CSV table of C-alpha atoms in Angstrom, one decimal:
chain,number,residue,atom,x,y,z
A,813,UNK,CA,0.0,0.0,0.0
A,814,UNK,CA,1.5,3.3,-1.1
A,815,UNK,CA,-0.7,5.6,1.0
A,816,UNK,CA,-0.2,6.1,4.7
A,817,UNK,CA,-2.4,3.7,6.7
A,818,UNK,CA,-5.4,4.6,8.7
A,819,UNK,CA,-6.0,3.0,12.2
A,820,UNK,CA,-8.9,1.1,10.7
A,821,UNK,CA,-7.0,-0.5,7.9
A,822,UNK,CA,-6.7,-4.3,7.8
A,823,UNK,CA,-3.3,-5.8,8.6
A,824,UNK,CA,-2.0,-8.6,6.4
A,825,UNK,CA,-3.1,-11.1,9.0
A,826,UNK,CA,-6.6,-9.7,9.2
A,827,UNK,CA,-6.9,-9.6,5.4
A,828,UNK,CA,-5.9,-13.2,5.2
A,829,UNK,CA,-8.9,-14.0,7.5
A,830,UNK,CA,-11.5,-12.2,5.3
A,831,UNK,CA,-10.2,-12.6,1.8
A,832,UNK,CA,-11.3,-16.2,1.3
A,833,UNK,CA,-14.8,-15.2,2.4
A,834,UNK,CA,-15.4,-12.6,-0.3
A,835,UNK,CA,-17.2,-13.7,-3.5
A,836,UNK,CA,-15.1,-14.1,-6.6
A,837,UNK,CA,-15.4,-11.9,-9.6
A,838,UNK,CA,-18.3,-12.7,-12.0
A,839,UNK,CA,-17.3,-14.7,-15.1
A,840,UNK,CA,-17.3,-12.8,-18.4
A,841,UNK,CA,-16.8,-9.1,-19.0
A,842,UNK,CA,-13.7,-7.1,-18.0
A,843,UNK,CA,-11.4,-8.4,-15.3
A,844,UNK,CA,-12.0,-6.9,-11.8
A,845,UNK,CA,-9.6,-4.0,-11.2
A,846,UNK,CA,-10.9,-2.9,-7.8
A,847,UNK,CA,-8.8,-3.8,-4.8
A,848,UNK,CA,-11.2,-5.5,-2.4
A,849,UNK,CA,-8.9,-5.0,0.5
A,850,UNK,CA,-9.2,-1.2,-0.1
A,851,UNK,CA,-12.9,-1.5,-0.4
A,852,UNK,CA,-13.1,-3.1,3.0
A,853,UNK,CA,-10.6,-0.5,4.4
A,854,UNK,CA,-12.9,2.2,3.1
A,855,UNK,CA,-16.0,0.6,4.7
A,856,UNK,CA,-14.3,0.1,8.1
A,857,UNK,CA,-13.1,3.7,7.9
A,858,UNK,CA,-16.6,5.0,7.2
A,859,UNK,CA,-18.1,2.8,10.0
A,860,UNK,CA,-15.6,3.9,12.6
A,861,UNK,CA,-15.2,7.6,11.6
A,862,UNK,CA,-18.9,8.1,10.9
A,863,UNK,CA,-18.4,10.1,7.6
A,864,UNK,CA,-20.8,10.2,4.7
A,865,UNK,CA,-20.2,7.9,1.6
A,866,UNK,CA,-19.4,10.9,-0.6
A,867,UNK,CA,-16.8,12.1,2.0
A,868,UNK,CA,-14.6,9.0,1.9
A,869,UNK,CA,-10.9,10.1,1.5
A,870,UNK,CA,-9.8,10.1,-2.1
A,871,UNK,CA,-7.1,7.5,-1.3
A,872,UNK,CA,-9.8,4.9,-1.3
A,873,UNK,CA,-11.6,3.6,-4.4
A,874,UNK,CA,-14.5,5.9,-5.6
A,875,UNK,CA,-17.2,6.1,-3.0
A,876,UNK,CA,-19.8,4.8,-5.5
A,877,UNK,CA,-17.7,1.7,-6.1
A,878,UNK,CA,-17.3,1.1,-2.4
A,879,UNK,CA,-21.0,1.6,-1.8
A,880,UNK,CA,-22.0,-0.8,-4.6
A,881,UNK,CA,-19.8,-3.5,-3.0
A,882,UNK,CA,-21.4,-2.8,0.4
A,883,UNK,CA,-24.9,-3.2,-1.0
A,884,UNK,CA,-24.1,-6.2,-3.1
A,885,UNK,CA,-22.6,-8.0,0.0
A,886,UNK,CA,-25.8,-7.4,1.9
A,887,UNK,CA,-27.8,-9.1,-0.8
A,888,UNK,CA,-25.4,-12.0,-1.0
A,889,UNK,CA,-25.2,-12.4,2.8
A,890,UNK,CA,-21.5,-11.9,2.7
A,891,UNK,CA,-21.4,-9.8,5.9
A,892,UNK,CA,-23.4,-12.5,7.7
A,893,UNK,CA,-20.9,-15.2,6.5
A,894,UNK,CA,-17.9,-13.2,7.5
A,895,UNK,CA,-19.5,-12.5,10.9
A,896,UNK,CA,-20.2,-16.2,11.5
A,897,UNK,CA,-16.8,-17.4,10.4
A,898,UNK,CA,-14.9,-14.9,12.5
A,899,UNK,CA,-17.0,-15.6,15.5
A,900,UNK,CA,-16.0,-19.3,15.3
A,901,UNK,CA,-12.3,-18.2,15.1
A,902,UNK,CA,-12.7,-16.0,18.2
A,903,UNK,CA,-14.4,-18.8,20.1
A,904,UNK,CA,-11.7,-21.3,19.1
A,905,UNK,CA,-9.0,-18.8,20.2
A,906,UNK,CA,-10.7,-18.6,23.6
A,907,UNK,CA,-10.8,-22.4,23.9
A,908,UNK,CA,-14.6,-22.6,23.4
A,909,UNK,CA,-16.8,-24.8,21.3
A,910,UNK,CA,-17.5,-23.4,17.9
A,911,UNK,CA,-21.2,-22.7,18.8
A,912,UNK,CA,-22.5,-21.3,22.1
A,913,UNK,CA,-24.7,-23.1,24.7
A,914,UNK,CA,-25.9,-19.8,26.1
A,915,UNK,CA,-26.6,-16.3,24.8
A,916,UNK,CA,-28.0,-12.9,25.9
A,917,UNK,CA,-30.5,-10.6,24.2
A,918,UNK,CA,-30.9,-6.8,24.6
A,919,UNK,CA,-32.1,-3.8,22.7
A,920,UNK,CA,-30.9,-0.2,22.2
A,921,UNK,CA,-33.0,2.8,21.1
A,922,UNK,CA,-31.2,5.4,19.0
A,923,UNK,CA,-32.2,8.5,17.1
A,924,UNK,CA,-32.4,8.5,13.3
A,925,UNK,CA,-31.0,11.1,10.9
A,926,UNK,CA,-32.2,10.1,7.5
A,927,UNK,CA,-35.9,9.2,7.8
A,928,UNK,CA,-37.1,5.9,6.7
A,929,UNK,CA,-38.8,3.5,9.2
A,930,UNK,CA,-38.9,5.0,12.6
A,931,UNK,CA,-41.1,5.3,15.7
A,932,UNK,CA,-41.2,6.7,19.3
A,933,UNK,CA,-39.9,4.7,22.3
A,934,UNK,CA,-41.9,6.0,25.2
A,935,UNK,CA,-39.7,4.3,27.8
A,936,UNK,CA,-36.4,5.8,26.5
A,937,UNK,CA,-38.2,8.9,25.1
A,938,UNK,CA,-36.4,8.4,21.8
A,939,UNK,CA,-37.7,8.9,18.3
A,940,UNK,CA,-35.9,6.6,15.9
A,941,UNK,CA,-35.0,3.0,15.7
A,942,UNK,CA,-34.3,0.1,18.1
A,943,UNK,CA,-31.4,-2.4,17.7
A,944,UNK,CA,-32.1,-5.9,19.0
A,945,UNK,CA,-28.9,-8.0,19.4
A,946,UNK,CA,-28.2,-11.5,20.5
A,947,UNK,CA,-24.7,-12.3,21.7
A,948,UNK,CA,-22.8,-15.3,23.0
A,949,UNK,CA,-21.1,-15.3,26.4
A,950,UNK,CA,-18.0,-13.7,24.9
A,951,UNK,CA,-20.1,-10.8,23.6
A,952,UNK,CA,-19.7,-11.9,20.0
A,953,UNK,CA,-22.7,-11.0,17.8
A,954,UNK,CA,-25.0,-13.9,16.9
A,955,UNK,CA,-27.9,-11.9,15.4
A,956,UNK,CA,-29.2,-8.4,14.9
A,957,UNK,CA,-32.6,-7.0,14.0
A,958,UNK,CA,-33.4,-3.3,13.6
A,959,UNK,CA,-36.9,-2.1,14.0
A,960,UNK,CA,-38.8,1.2,14.6
A,961,UNK,CA,-38.2,2.3,18.2
A,962,UNK,CA,-42.0,2.0,18.8
A,963,UNK,CA,-41.8,-1.8,18.3
A,964,UNK,CA,-42.2,-3.7,21.6
A,965,UNK,CA,-39.0,-5.5,22.8
A,966,UNK,CA,-40.8,-8.9,22.8
A,967,UNK,CA,-41.8,-8.4,19.1
A,968,UNK,CA,-38.3,-7.3,18.2
A,969,UNK,CA,-36.9,-10.3,20.0
A,970,UNK,CA,-38.8,-12.6,17.7
A,971,UNK,CA,-37.1,-11.0,14.7
A,972,UNK,CA,-33.6,-11.3,16.2
A,973,UNK,CA,-34.1,-14.8,17.6
A,974,UNK,CA,-35.6,-16.1,14.3
A,975,UNK,CA,-32.1,-16.4,12.9
A,976,UNK,CA,-30.8,-18.2,16.0
A,977,UNK,CA,-32.1,-21.6,15.1
A,978,UNK,CA,-31.0,-25.1,15.9
A,979,UNK,CA,-29.4,-25.6,12.5
A,980,UNK,CA,-26.8,-22.9,13.1
A,981,UNK,CA,-26.7,-23.1,16.9
A,982,UNK,CA,-27.4,-26.7,17.9
A,983,UNK,CA,-25.9,-26.4,21.4
A,984,UNK,CA,-27.9,-23.3,22.4
A,985,UNK,CA,-29.9,-24.1,25.5
A,986,UNK,CA,-30.7,-20.7,27.2
A,987,UNK,CA,-31.0,-17.1,26.2
A,988,UNK,CA,-30.8,-14.6,29.1
A,989,UNK,CA,-32.9,-11.4,29.0
A,990,UNK,CA,-34.0,-8.7,31.4
A,991,UNK,CA,-37.5,-8.1,32.6
A,992,UNK,CA,-38.7,-6.2,29.5
A,993,UNK,CA,-38.8,-9.6,27.8
A,994,UNK,CA,-41.1,-11.1,30.4
A,995,UNK,CA,-43.9,-11.6,27.8
A,996,UNK,CA,-46.1,-14.7,27.6
A,997,UNK,CA,-46.5,-14.3,23.9
A,998,UNK,CA,-42.8,-14.4,23.5
A,999,UNK,CA,-42.5,-17.4,25.7
A,1000,UNK,CA,-45.0,-19.2,23.5
A,1001,UNK,CA,-43.1,-18.2,20.4
A,1002,UNK,CA,-39.8,-19.5,21.8
A,1003,UNK,CA,-41.5,-22.8,22.9
A,1004,UNK,CA,-42.9,-23.3,19.3
A,1005,UNK,CA,-39.8,-22.2,17.3
A,1006,UNK,CA,-36.7,-22.9,19.4
A,1007,UNK,CA,-34.9,-25.6,21.3
A,1008,UNK,CA,-33.7,-23.2,24.0
A,1009,UNK,CA,-35.5,-21.4,26.8
A,1010,UNK,CA,-35.7,-17.7,27.6
A,1011,UNK,CA,-34.5,-17.0,31.1
A,1012,UNK,CA,-35.3,-13.6,32.7
A,1013,UNK,CA,-32.6,-12.1,34.9
A,1014,UNK,CA,-34.5,-9.6,37.2
A,1015,UNK,CA,-33.2,-6.7,39.1
A,1016,UNK,CA,-32.8,-7.2,42.9
A,1017,UNK,CA,-35.8,-6.2,44.9
A,1018,UNK,CA,-35.6,-2.6,46.1
A,1019,UNK,CA,-32.6,-1.7,43.8
A,1020,UNK,CA,-32.4,1.8,42.5
A,1021,UNK,CA,-30.4,3.3,39.7
A,1022,UNK,CA,-28.0,1.2,37.6
A,1023,UNK,CA,-27.4,-2.4,38.7
A,1024,UNK,CA,-25.0,-4.7,37.0
A,1025,UNK,CA,-27.1,-7.8,36.4
A,1026,UNK,CA,-25.5,-11.3,36.2
A,1027,UNK,CA,-25.2,-12.7,32.7
A,1028,UNK,CA,-27.0,-9.6,31.2
A,1029,UNK,CA,-24.0,-7.3,31.3
A,1030,UNK,CA,-22.4,-9.2,28.4
A,1031,UNK,CA,-24.9,-7.7,25.9
A,1032,UNK,CA,-24.6,-4.2,27.4
A,1033,UNK,CA,-20.8,-4.5,26.9
A,1034,UNK,CA,-21.3,-5.4,23.3
A,1035,UNK,CA,-23.4,-2.3,22.8
A,1036,UNK,CA,-20.4,-0.4,24.3
A,1037,UNK,CA,-18.1,-2.0,21.8
A,1038,UNK,CA,-20.5,-1.1,19.0
A,1039,UNK,CA,-20.6,2.4,20.3
A,1040,UNK,CA,-17.0,2.9,19.3
A,1041,UNK,CA,-18.2,3.2,15.7
A,1042,UNK,CA,-19.4,6.8,15.1
A,1043,UNK,CA,-21.6,5.6,12.3
A,1044,UNK,CA,-23.7,3.9,15.0
A,1045,UNK,CA,-24.0,7.0,17.3
A,1046,UNK,CA,-27.3,7.5,15.6
A,1047,UNK,CA,-29.0,5.5,12.9
A,1048,UNK,CA,-27.8,7.3,9.7
A,1049,UNK,CA,-29.2,4.7,7.3
A,1050,UNK,CA,-32.4,5.1,5.4
A,1051,UNK,CA,-33.0,1.4,5.1
A,1052,UNK,CA,-33.4,-1.2,7.9
A,1053,UNK,CA,-31.1,-3.7,6.0
A,1054,UNK,CA,-28.2,-1.2,5.8
A,1055,UNK,CA,-28.6,-0.4,9.5
A,1056,UNK,CA,-28.3,-4.1,10.3
A,1057,UNK,CA,-25.2,-4.3,8.0
A,1058,UNK,CA,-23.5,-1.5,9.8
A,1059,UNK,CA,-23.9,-3.2,13.1
A,1060,UNK,CA,-22.5,-6.4,11.7
A,1061,UNK,CA,-19.5,-4.5,10.1
A,1062,UNK,CA,-18.7,-2.9,13.5
A,1063,UNK,CA,-18.9,-6.4,15.1
A,1064,UNK,CA,-16.6,-7.8,12.4
A,1065,UNK,CA,-14.1,-5.1,12.9
A,1066,UNK,CA,-14.1,-5.8,16.6
A,1067,UNK,CA,-13.4,-9.5,16.0
A,1068,UNK,CA,-10.6,-9.1,13.5
A,1069,UNK,CA,-8.9,-6.8,16.0
A,1070,UNK,CA,-9.4,-9.4,18.7
A,1071,UNK,CA,-7.9,-12.1,16.5
A,1072,UNK,CA,-5.0,-10.0,15.2
A,1073,UNK,CA,-4.4,-6.6,16.9
A,1074,UNK,CA,-3.7,-3.8,14.5
A,1075,UNK,CA,-0.6,-1.6,14.7
A,1076,UNK,CA,-1.7,0.7,11.9
A,1077,UNK,CA,-1.5,3.9,13.9
A,1078,UNK,CA,-1.0,7.2,12.1
A,1079,UNK,CA,2.4,8.8,12.4
A,1080,UNK,CA,2.6,12.1,14.1
A,1081,UNK,CA,5.1,14.2,15.9
A,1082,UNK,CA,4.4,15.8,19.3
A,1083,UNK,CA,5.2,19.5,19.4
A,1084,UNK,CA,5.0,21.1,22.9
A,1085,UNK,CA,3.2,24.4,23.1
A,1086,UNK,CA,5.3,27.5,22.6
A,1087,UNK,CA,5.8,29.5,25.8
A,1088,UNK,CA,5.4,33.2,25.8
A,1089,UNK,CA,8.5,35.2,26.4
A,1090,UNK,CA,8.8,36.4,29.9
């Protein structure tokens, strides 16, 4: 790479993890000239820095090219495949089985900036969207569903849990949740569609303010990790599917950093402030 690296750039080791998971060029037509590593670097930069597509630095491929790959990989479920593969690598690195036996679910309401599907969350007093995530005990993302903020947590949980099935997660036996998921309709849905049970972790009686709940803090920590991406400070996407993709991209970036820490830090020289003459 001739340009100076950004902190979000993939290292050689990280690129080797992701490269085999990207779809090959389509047969026929002109050979592919776009560097897919630079496409990913641009997407990770946008996700972490929070800039607009048209404001991507000119060192990257043209923004429209990067965006087209981003959208195509949503339709081809490439982001989901990368997420699933890297999650297995993280679990193996931590001496875990490749699929979890327990998980946690939680939601986060955020304001929107670009319109599209939205609603009002009366509990959080937020007009926007709600992110529903399911994570394993390491905090690695299993599933994400984005809805209007007005959607009840139990209904949003169904959308998130629908992709956590016995085919992909045969060892899963329990999903921990807080009291907002204490919903008999949700219990019936889980009993009919899943092999695991939903276990509510309640706050201690008489507790006031923030309380760190056993098991449940793992999902809250994952939201904190996702919060490092400025693109997720609000929901800047017009479409639900691109909102979900941005959450997955942030989780993917977290996992590649966990597997192979990046040393691509920008070079700068510290200059002490000038002192005024006495």
